[in-house]
JSON list of C-alpha atoms in Angstrom, two decimals:
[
{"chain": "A", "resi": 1, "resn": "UNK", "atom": "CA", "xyz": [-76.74, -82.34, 39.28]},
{"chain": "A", "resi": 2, "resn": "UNK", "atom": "CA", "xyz": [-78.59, -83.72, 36.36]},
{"chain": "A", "resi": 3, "resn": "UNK", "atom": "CA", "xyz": [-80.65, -86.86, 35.84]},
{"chain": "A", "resi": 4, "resn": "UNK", "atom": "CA", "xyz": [-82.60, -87.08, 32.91]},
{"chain": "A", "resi": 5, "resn": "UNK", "atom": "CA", "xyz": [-85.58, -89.95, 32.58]},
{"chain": "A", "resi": 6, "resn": "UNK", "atom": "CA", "xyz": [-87.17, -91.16, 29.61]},
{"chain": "A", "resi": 7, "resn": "UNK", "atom": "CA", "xyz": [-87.58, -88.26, 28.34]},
{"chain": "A", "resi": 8, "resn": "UNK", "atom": "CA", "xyz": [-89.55, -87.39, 24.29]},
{"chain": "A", "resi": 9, "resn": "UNK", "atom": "CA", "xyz": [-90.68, -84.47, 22.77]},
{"chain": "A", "resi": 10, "resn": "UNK", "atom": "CA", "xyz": [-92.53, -84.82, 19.83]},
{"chain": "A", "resi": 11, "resn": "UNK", "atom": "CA", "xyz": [-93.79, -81.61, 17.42]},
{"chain": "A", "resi": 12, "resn": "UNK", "atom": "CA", "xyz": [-97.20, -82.92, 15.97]},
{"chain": "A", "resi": 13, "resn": "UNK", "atom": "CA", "xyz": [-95.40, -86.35, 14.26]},
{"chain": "A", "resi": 14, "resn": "UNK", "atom": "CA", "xyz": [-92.20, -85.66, 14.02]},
{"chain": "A", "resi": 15, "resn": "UNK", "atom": "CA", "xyz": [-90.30, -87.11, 17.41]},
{"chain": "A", "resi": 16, "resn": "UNK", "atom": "CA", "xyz": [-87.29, -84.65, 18.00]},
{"chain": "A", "resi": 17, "resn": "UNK", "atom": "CA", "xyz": [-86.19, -86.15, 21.40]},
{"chain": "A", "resi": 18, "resn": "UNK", "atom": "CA", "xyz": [-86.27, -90.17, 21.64]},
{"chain": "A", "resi": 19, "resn": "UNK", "atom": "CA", "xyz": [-86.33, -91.60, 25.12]},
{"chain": "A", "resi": 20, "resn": "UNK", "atom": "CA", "xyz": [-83.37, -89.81, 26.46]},
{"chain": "A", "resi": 21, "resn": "UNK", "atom": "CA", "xyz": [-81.74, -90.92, 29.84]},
{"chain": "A", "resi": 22, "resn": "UNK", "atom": "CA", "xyz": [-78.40, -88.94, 31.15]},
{"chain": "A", "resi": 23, "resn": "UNK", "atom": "CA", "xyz": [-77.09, -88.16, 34.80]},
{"chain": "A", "resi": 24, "resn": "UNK", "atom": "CA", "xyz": [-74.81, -84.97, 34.56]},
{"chain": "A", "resi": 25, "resn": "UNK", "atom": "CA", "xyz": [-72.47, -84.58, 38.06]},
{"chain": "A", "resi": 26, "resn": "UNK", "atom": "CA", "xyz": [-71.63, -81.57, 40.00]},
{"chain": "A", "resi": 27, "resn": "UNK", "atom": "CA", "xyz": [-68.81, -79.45, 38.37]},
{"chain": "A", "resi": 28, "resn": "UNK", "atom": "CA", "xyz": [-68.87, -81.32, 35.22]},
{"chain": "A", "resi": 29, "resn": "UNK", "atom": "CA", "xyz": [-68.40, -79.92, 31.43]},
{"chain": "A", "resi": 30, "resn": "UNK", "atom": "CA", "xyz": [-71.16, -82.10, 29.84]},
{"chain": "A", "resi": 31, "resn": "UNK", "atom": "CA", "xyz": [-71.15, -81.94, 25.87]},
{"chain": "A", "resi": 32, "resn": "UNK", "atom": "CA", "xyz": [-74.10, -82.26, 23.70]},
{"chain": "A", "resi": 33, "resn": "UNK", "atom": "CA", "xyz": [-72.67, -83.40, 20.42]},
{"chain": "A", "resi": 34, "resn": "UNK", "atom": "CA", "xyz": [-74.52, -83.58, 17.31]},
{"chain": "A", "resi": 35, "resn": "UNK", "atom": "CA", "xyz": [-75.58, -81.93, 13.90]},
{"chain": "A", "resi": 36, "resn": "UNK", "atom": "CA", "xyz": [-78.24, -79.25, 13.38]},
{"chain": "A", "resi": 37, "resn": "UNK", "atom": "CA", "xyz": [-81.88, -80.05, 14.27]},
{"chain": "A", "resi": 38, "resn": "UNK", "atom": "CA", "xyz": [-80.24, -83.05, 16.24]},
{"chain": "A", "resi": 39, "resn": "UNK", "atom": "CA", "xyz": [-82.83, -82.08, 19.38]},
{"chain": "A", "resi": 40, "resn": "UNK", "atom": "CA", "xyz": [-79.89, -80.27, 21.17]},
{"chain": "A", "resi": 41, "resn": "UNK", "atom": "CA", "xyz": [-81.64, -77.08, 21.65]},
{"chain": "A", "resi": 42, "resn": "UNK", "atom": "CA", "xyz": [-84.55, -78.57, 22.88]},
{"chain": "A", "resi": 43, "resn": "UNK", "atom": "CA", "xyz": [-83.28, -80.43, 25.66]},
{"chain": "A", "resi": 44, "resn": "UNK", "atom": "CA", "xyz": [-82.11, -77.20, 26.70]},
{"chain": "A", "resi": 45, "resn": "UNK", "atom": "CA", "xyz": [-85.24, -75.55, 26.35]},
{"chain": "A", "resi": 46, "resn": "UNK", "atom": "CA", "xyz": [-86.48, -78.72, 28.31]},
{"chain": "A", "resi": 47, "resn": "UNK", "atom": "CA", "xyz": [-84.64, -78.63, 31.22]},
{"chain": "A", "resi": 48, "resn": "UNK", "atom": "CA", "xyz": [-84.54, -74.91, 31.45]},
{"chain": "A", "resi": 49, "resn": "UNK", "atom": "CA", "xyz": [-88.17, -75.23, 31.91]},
{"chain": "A", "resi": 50, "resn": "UNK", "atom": "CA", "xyz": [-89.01, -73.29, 28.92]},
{"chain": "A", "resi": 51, "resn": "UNK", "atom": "CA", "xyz": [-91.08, -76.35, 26.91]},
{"chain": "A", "resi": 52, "resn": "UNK", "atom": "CA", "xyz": [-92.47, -79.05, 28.22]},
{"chain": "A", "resi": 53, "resn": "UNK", "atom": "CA", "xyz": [-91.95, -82.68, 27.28]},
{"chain": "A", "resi": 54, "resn": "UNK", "atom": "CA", "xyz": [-94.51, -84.61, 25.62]},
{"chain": "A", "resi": 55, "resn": "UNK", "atom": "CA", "xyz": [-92.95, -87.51, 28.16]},
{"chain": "A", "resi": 56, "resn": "UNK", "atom": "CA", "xyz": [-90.51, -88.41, 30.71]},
{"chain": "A", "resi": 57, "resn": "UNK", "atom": "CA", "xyz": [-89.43, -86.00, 32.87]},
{"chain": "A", "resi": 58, "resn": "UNK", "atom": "CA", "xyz": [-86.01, -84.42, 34.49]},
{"chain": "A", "resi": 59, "resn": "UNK", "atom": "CA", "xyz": [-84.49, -82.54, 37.82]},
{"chain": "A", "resi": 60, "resn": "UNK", "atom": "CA", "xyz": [-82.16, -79.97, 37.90]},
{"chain": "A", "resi": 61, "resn": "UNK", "atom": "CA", "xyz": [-80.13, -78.94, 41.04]},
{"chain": "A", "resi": 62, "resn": "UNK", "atom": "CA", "xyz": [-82.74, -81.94, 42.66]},
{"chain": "A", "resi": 63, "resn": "UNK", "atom": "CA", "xyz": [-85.64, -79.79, 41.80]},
{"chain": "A", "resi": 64, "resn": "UNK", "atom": "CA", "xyz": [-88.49, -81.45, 39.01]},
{"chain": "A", "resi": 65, "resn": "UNK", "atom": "CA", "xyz": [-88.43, -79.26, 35.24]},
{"chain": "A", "resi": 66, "resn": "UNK", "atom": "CA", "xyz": [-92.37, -80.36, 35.54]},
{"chain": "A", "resi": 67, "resn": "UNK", "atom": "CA", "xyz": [-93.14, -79.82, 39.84]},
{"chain": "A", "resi": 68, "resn": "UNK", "atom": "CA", "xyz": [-91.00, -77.35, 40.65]},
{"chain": "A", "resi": 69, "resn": "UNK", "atom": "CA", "xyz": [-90.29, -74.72, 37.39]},
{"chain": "A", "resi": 70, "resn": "UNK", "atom": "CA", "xyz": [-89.25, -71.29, 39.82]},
{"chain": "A", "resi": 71, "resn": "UNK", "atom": "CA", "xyz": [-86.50, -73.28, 41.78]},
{"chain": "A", "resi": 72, "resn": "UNK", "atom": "CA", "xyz": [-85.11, -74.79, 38.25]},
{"chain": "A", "resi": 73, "resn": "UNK", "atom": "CA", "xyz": [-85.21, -71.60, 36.58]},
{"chain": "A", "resi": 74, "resn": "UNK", "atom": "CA", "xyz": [-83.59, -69.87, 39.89]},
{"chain": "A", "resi": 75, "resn": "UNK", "atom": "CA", "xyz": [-80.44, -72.60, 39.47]},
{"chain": "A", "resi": 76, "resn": "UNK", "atom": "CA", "xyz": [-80.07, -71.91, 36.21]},
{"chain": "A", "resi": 77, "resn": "UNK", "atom": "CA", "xyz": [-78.00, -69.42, 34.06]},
{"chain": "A", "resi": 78, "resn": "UNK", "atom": "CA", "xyz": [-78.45, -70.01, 30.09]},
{"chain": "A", "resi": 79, "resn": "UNK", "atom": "CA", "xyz": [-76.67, -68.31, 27.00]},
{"chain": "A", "resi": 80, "resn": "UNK", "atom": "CA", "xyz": [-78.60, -68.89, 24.03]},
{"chain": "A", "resi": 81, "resn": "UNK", "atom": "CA", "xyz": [-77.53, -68.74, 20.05]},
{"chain": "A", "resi": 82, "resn": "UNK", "atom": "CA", "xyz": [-78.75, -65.58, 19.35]},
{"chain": "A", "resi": 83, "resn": "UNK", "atom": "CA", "xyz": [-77.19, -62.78, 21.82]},
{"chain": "A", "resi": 84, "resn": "UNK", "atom": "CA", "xyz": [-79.63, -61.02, 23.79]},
{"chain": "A", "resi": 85, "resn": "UNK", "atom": "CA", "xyz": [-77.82, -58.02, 25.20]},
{"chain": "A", "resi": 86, "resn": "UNK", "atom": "CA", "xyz": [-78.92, -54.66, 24.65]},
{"chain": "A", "resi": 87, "resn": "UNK", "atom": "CA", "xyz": [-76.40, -52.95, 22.05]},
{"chain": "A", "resi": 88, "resn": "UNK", "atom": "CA", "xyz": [-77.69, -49.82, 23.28]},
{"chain": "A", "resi": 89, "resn": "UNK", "atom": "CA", "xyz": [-76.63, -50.08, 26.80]},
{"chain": "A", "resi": 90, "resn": "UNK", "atom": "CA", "xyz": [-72.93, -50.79, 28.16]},
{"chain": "A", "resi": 91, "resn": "UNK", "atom": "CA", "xyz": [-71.57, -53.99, 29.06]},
{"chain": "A", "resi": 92, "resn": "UNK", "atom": "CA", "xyz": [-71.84, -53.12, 32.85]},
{"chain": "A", "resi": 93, "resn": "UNK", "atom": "CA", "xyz": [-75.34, -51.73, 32.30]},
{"chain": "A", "resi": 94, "resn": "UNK", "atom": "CA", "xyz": [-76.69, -55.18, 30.73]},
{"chain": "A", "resi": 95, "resn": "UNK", "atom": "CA", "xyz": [-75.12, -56.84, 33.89]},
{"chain": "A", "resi": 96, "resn": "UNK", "atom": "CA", "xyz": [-76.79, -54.58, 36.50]},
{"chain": "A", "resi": 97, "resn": "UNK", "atom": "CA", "xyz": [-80.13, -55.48, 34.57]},
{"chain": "A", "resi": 98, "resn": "UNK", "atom": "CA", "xyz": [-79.85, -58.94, 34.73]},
{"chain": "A", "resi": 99, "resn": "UNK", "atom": "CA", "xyz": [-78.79, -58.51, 38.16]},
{"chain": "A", "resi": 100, "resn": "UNK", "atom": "CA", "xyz": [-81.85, -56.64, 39.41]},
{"chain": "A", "resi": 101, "resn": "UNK", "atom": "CA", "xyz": [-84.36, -59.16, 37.39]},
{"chain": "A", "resi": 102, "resn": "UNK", "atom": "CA", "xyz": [-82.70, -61.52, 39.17]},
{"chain": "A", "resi": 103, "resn": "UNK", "atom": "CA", "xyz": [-83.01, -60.23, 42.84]},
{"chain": "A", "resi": 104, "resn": "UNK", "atom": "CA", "xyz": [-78.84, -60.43, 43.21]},
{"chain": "A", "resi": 105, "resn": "UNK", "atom": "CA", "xyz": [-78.77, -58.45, 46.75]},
{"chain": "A", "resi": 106, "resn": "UNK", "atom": "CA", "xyz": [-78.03, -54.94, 46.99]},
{"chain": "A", "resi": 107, "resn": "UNK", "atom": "CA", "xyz": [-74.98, -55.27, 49.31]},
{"chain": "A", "resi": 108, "resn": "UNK", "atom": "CA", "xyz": [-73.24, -57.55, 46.96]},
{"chain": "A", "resi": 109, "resn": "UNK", "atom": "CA", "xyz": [-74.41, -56.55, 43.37]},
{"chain": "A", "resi": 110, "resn": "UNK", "atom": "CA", "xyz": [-71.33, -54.51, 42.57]},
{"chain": "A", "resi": 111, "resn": "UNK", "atom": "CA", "xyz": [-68.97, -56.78, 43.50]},
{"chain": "A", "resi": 112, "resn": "UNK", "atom": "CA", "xyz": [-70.50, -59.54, 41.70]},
{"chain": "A", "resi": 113, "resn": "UNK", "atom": "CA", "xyz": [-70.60, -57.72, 38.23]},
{"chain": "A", "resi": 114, "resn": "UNK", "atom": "CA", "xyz": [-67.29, -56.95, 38.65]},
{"chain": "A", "resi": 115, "resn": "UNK", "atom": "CA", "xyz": [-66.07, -60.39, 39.40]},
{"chain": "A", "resi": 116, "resn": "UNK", "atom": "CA", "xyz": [-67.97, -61.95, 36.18]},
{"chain": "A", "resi": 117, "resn": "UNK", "atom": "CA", "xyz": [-66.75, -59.10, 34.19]},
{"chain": "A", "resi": 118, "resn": "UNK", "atom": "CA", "xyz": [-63.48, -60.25, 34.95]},
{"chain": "A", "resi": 119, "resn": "UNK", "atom": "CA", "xyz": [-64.34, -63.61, 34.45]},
{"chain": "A", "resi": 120, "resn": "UNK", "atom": "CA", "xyz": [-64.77, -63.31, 31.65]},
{"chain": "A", "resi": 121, "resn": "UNK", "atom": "CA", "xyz": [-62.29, -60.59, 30.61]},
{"chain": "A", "resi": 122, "resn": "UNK", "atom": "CA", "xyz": [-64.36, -57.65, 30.08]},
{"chain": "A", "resi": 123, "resn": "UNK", "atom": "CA", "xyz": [-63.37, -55.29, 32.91]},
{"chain": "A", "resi": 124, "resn": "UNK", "atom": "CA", "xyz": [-61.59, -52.43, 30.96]},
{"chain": "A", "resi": 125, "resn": "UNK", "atom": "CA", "xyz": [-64.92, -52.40, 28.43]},
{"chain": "A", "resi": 126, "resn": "UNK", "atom": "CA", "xyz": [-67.20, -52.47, 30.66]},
{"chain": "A", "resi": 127, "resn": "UNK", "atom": "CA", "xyz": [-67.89, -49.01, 29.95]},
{"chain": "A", "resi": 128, "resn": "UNK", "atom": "CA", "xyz": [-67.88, -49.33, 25.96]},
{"chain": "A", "resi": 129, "resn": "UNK", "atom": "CA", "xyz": [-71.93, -50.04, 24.46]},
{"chain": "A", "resi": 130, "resn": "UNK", "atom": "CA", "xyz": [-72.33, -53.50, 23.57]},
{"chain": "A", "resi": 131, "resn": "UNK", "atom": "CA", "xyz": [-73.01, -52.30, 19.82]},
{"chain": "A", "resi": 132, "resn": "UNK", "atom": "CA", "xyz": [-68.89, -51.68, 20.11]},
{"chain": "A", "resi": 133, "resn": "UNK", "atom": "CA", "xyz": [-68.49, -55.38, 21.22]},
{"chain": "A", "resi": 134, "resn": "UNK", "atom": "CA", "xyz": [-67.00, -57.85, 18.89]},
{"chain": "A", "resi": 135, "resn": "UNK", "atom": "CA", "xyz": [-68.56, -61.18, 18.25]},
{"chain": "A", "resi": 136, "resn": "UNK", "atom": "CA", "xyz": [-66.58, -62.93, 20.75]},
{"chain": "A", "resi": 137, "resn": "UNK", "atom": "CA", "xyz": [-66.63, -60.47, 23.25]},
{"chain": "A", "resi": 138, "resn": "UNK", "atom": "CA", "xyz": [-70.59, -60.35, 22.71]},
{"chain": "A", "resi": 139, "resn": "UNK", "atom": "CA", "xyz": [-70.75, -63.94, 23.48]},
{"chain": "A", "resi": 140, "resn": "UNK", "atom": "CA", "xyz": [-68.16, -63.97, 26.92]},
{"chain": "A", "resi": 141, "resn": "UNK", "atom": "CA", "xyz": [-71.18, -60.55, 27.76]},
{"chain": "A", "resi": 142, "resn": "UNK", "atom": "CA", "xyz": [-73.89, -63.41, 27.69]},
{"chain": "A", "resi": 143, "resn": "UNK", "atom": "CA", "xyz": [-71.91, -65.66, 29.65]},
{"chain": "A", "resi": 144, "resn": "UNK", "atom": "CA", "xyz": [-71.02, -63.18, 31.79]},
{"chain": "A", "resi": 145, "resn": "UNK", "atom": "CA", "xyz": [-74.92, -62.14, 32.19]},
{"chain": "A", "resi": 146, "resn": "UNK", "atom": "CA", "xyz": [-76.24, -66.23, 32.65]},
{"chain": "A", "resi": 147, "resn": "UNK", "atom": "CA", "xyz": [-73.12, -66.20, 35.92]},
{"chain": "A", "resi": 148, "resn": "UNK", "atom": "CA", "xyz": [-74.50, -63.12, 37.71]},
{"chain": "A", "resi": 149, "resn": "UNK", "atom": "CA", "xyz": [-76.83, -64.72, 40.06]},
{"chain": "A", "resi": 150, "resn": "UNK", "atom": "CA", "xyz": [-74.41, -67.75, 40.89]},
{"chain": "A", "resi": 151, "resn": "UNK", "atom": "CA", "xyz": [-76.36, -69.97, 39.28]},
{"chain": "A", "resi": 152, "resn": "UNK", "atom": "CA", "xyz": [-75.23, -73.95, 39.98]},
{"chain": "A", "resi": 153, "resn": "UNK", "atom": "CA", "xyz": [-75.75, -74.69, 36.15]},
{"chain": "A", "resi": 154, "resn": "UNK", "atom": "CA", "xyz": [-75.43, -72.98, 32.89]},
{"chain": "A", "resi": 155, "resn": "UNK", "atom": "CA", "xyz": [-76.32, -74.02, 29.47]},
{"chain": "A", "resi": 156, "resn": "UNK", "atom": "CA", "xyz": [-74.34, -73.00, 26.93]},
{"chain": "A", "resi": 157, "resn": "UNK", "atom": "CA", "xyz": [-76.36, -73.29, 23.41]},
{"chain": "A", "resi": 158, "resn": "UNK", "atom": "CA", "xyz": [-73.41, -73.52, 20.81]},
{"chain": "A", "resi": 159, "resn": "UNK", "atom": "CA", "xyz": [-71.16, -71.13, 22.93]},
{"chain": "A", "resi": 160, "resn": "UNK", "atom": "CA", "xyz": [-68.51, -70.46, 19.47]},
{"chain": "A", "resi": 161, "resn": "UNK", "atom": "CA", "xyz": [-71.08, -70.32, 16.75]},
{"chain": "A", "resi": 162, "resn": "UNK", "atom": "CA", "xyz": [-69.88, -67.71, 14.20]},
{"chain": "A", "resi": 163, "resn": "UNK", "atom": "CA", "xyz": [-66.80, -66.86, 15.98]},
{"chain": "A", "resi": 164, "resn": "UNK", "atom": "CA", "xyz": [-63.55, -67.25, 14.30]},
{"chain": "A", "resi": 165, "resn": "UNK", "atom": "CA", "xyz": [-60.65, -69.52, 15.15]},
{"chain": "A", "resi": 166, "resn": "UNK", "atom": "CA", "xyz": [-58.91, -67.15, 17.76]},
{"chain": "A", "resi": 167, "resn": "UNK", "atom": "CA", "xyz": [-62.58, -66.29, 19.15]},
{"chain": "A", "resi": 168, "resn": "UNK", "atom": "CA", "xyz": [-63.45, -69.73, 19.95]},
{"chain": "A", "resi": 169, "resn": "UNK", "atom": "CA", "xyz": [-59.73, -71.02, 21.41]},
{"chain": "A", "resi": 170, "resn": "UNK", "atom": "CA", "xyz": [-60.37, -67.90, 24.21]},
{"chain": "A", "resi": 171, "resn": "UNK", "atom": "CA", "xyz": [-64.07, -68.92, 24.19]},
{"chain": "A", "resi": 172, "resn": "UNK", "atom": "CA", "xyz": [-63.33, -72.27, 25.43]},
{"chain": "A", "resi": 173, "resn": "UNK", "atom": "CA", "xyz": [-60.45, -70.75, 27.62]},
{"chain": "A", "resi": 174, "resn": "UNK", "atom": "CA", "xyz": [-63.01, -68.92, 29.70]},
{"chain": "A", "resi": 175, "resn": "UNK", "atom": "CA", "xyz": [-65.40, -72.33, 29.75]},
{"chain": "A", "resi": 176, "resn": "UNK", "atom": "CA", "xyz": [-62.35, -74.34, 31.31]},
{"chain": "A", "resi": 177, "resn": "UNK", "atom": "CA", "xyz": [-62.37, -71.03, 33.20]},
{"chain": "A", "resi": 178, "resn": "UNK", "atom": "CA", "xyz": [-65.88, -71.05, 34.87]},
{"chain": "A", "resi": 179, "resn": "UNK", "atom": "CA", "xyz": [-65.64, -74.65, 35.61]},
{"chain": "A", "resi": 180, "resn": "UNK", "atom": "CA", "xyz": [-62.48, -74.13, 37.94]},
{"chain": "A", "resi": 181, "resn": "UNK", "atom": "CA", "xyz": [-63.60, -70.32, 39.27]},
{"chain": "A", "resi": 182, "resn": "UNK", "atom": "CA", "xyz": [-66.96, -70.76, 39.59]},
{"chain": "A", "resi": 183, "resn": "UNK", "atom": "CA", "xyz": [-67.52, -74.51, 40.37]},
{"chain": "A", "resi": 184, "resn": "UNK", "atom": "CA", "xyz": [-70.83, -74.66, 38.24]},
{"chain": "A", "resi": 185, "resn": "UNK", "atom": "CA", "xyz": [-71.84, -77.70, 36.18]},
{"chain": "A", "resi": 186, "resn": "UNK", "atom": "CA", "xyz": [-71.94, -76.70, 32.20]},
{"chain": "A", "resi": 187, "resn": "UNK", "atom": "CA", "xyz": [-74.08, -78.24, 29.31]},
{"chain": "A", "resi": 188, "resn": "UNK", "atom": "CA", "xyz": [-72.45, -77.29, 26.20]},
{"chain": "A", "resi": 189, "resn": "UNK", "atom": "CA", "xyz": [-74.25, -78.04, 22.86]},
{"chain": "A", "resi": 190, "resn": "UNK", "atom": "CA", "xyz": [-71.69, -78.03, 19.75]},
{"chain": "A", "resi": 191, "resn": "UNK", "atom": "CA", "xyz": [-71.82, -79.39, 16.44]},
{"chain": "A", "resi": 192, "resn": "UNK", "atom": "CA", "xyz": [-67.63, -79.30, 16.51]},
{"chain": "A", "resi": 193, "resn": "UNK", "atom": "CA", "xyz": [-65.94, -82.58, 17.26]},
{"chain": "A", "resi": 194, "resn": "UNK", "atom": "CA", "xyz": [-62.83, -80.66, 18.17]},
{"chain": "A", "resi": 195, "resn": "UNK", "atom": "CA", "xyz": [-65.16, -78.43, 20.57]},
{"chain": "A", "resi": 196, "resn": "UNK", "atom": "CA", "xyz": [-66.37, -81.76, 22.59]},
{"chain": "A", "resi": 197, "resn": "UNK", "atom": "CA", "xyz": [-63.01, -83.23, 22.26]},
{"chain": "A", "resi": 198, "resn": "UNK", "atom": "CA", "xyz": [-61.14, -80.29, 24.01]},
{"chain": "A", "resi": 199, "resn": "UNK", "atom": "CA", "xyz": [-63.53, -79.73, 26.70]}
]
């Protein structure tokens, strides 16, 4: 799903990426392990088309990060650090957004937001404004938002950061979930050993 080529990113002369070379398969939980300002994020930002590599190059869903950006991007779902919902609007009103940026058809929008809001264990607040969410139930909303478009990948940027213990056993729950439910290929970045270890 994911092959990776010699691939370096350098920031004026500091090298952050290092000839990297990884093959990720269909319906696979792939871990990126390592500490803060490891390159993790970067990669991600890489192959989600979002920087460009000072080298090397990668596909995605068989489609070139460099070549081909719109059909990466289109394969794609990602959930970042930071949340990105607006606390303003409802949980269902975020989804129905992302939905229409992404061009999810009209005859099956409805039924999609409700079958990632139940991924993901939202349903009965679906209703409530985001601002109402809890941290955890903030980060399943992202989730929820980077699955509406059936995307064949997803990156998940450190998925349980700042969540507490209970938070991040359901968070990885729902991960184990998506893998089996939605039978999409995840790149998880974590600085937890346990995180890797489990999924």
């Amino acid at each position: 799903m994911i092959t990776i080529k010699n691939l370096f990113k350098q920031y004026d002369n500091v090298t952050v990426l290092n000839d990297i070379n990884i093959e990720v398969f269909d319906n696979e939980v792939f871990g990126l392990l390592g500490p803060n300002g490891a390159g993790k994020t970067t990669l991600i930002h890489i192959l989600a088309t979002l920087i460009k590599p000072t080298a090397g190059t990668a596909t995605v869903n068989g489609y070139d990060i460099i070549r081909d950006p719109s059909e990466v991007r289109s394969s794609i779902g990602i959930v970042f650090q930071a949340p990105s919902s607006d606390d303003i609007l409802t949980g269902y009103e975020n989804l129905k957004l992302h939905s229409l940026l992404y061009s999810v058809p009209r005859h099956i929008r409805e039924k999609r937001i409700s079958e990632v809001l139940e991924l993901v264990g939202l349903i009965e607040r679906k209703d409530d404004k985001v601002k109402q969410y809890s941290g955890g139930m903030r980060r399943r909303l992202e989730i929820a938002r980077g699955l509406i478009h059936k995307p064949k990948v997803i990156f998940l940027d450190e998925p349980t950061l700042g969540l507490d213990p209970t938070s991040r056993e359901l968070m990885w729950k729902y991960i184990k979930l998506l893998v089996r439910e939605e039978n999409i290929t995840i790149i998880l970045t974590t600085h937890y050993m346990e995180e890797a270890d489990i999924l």
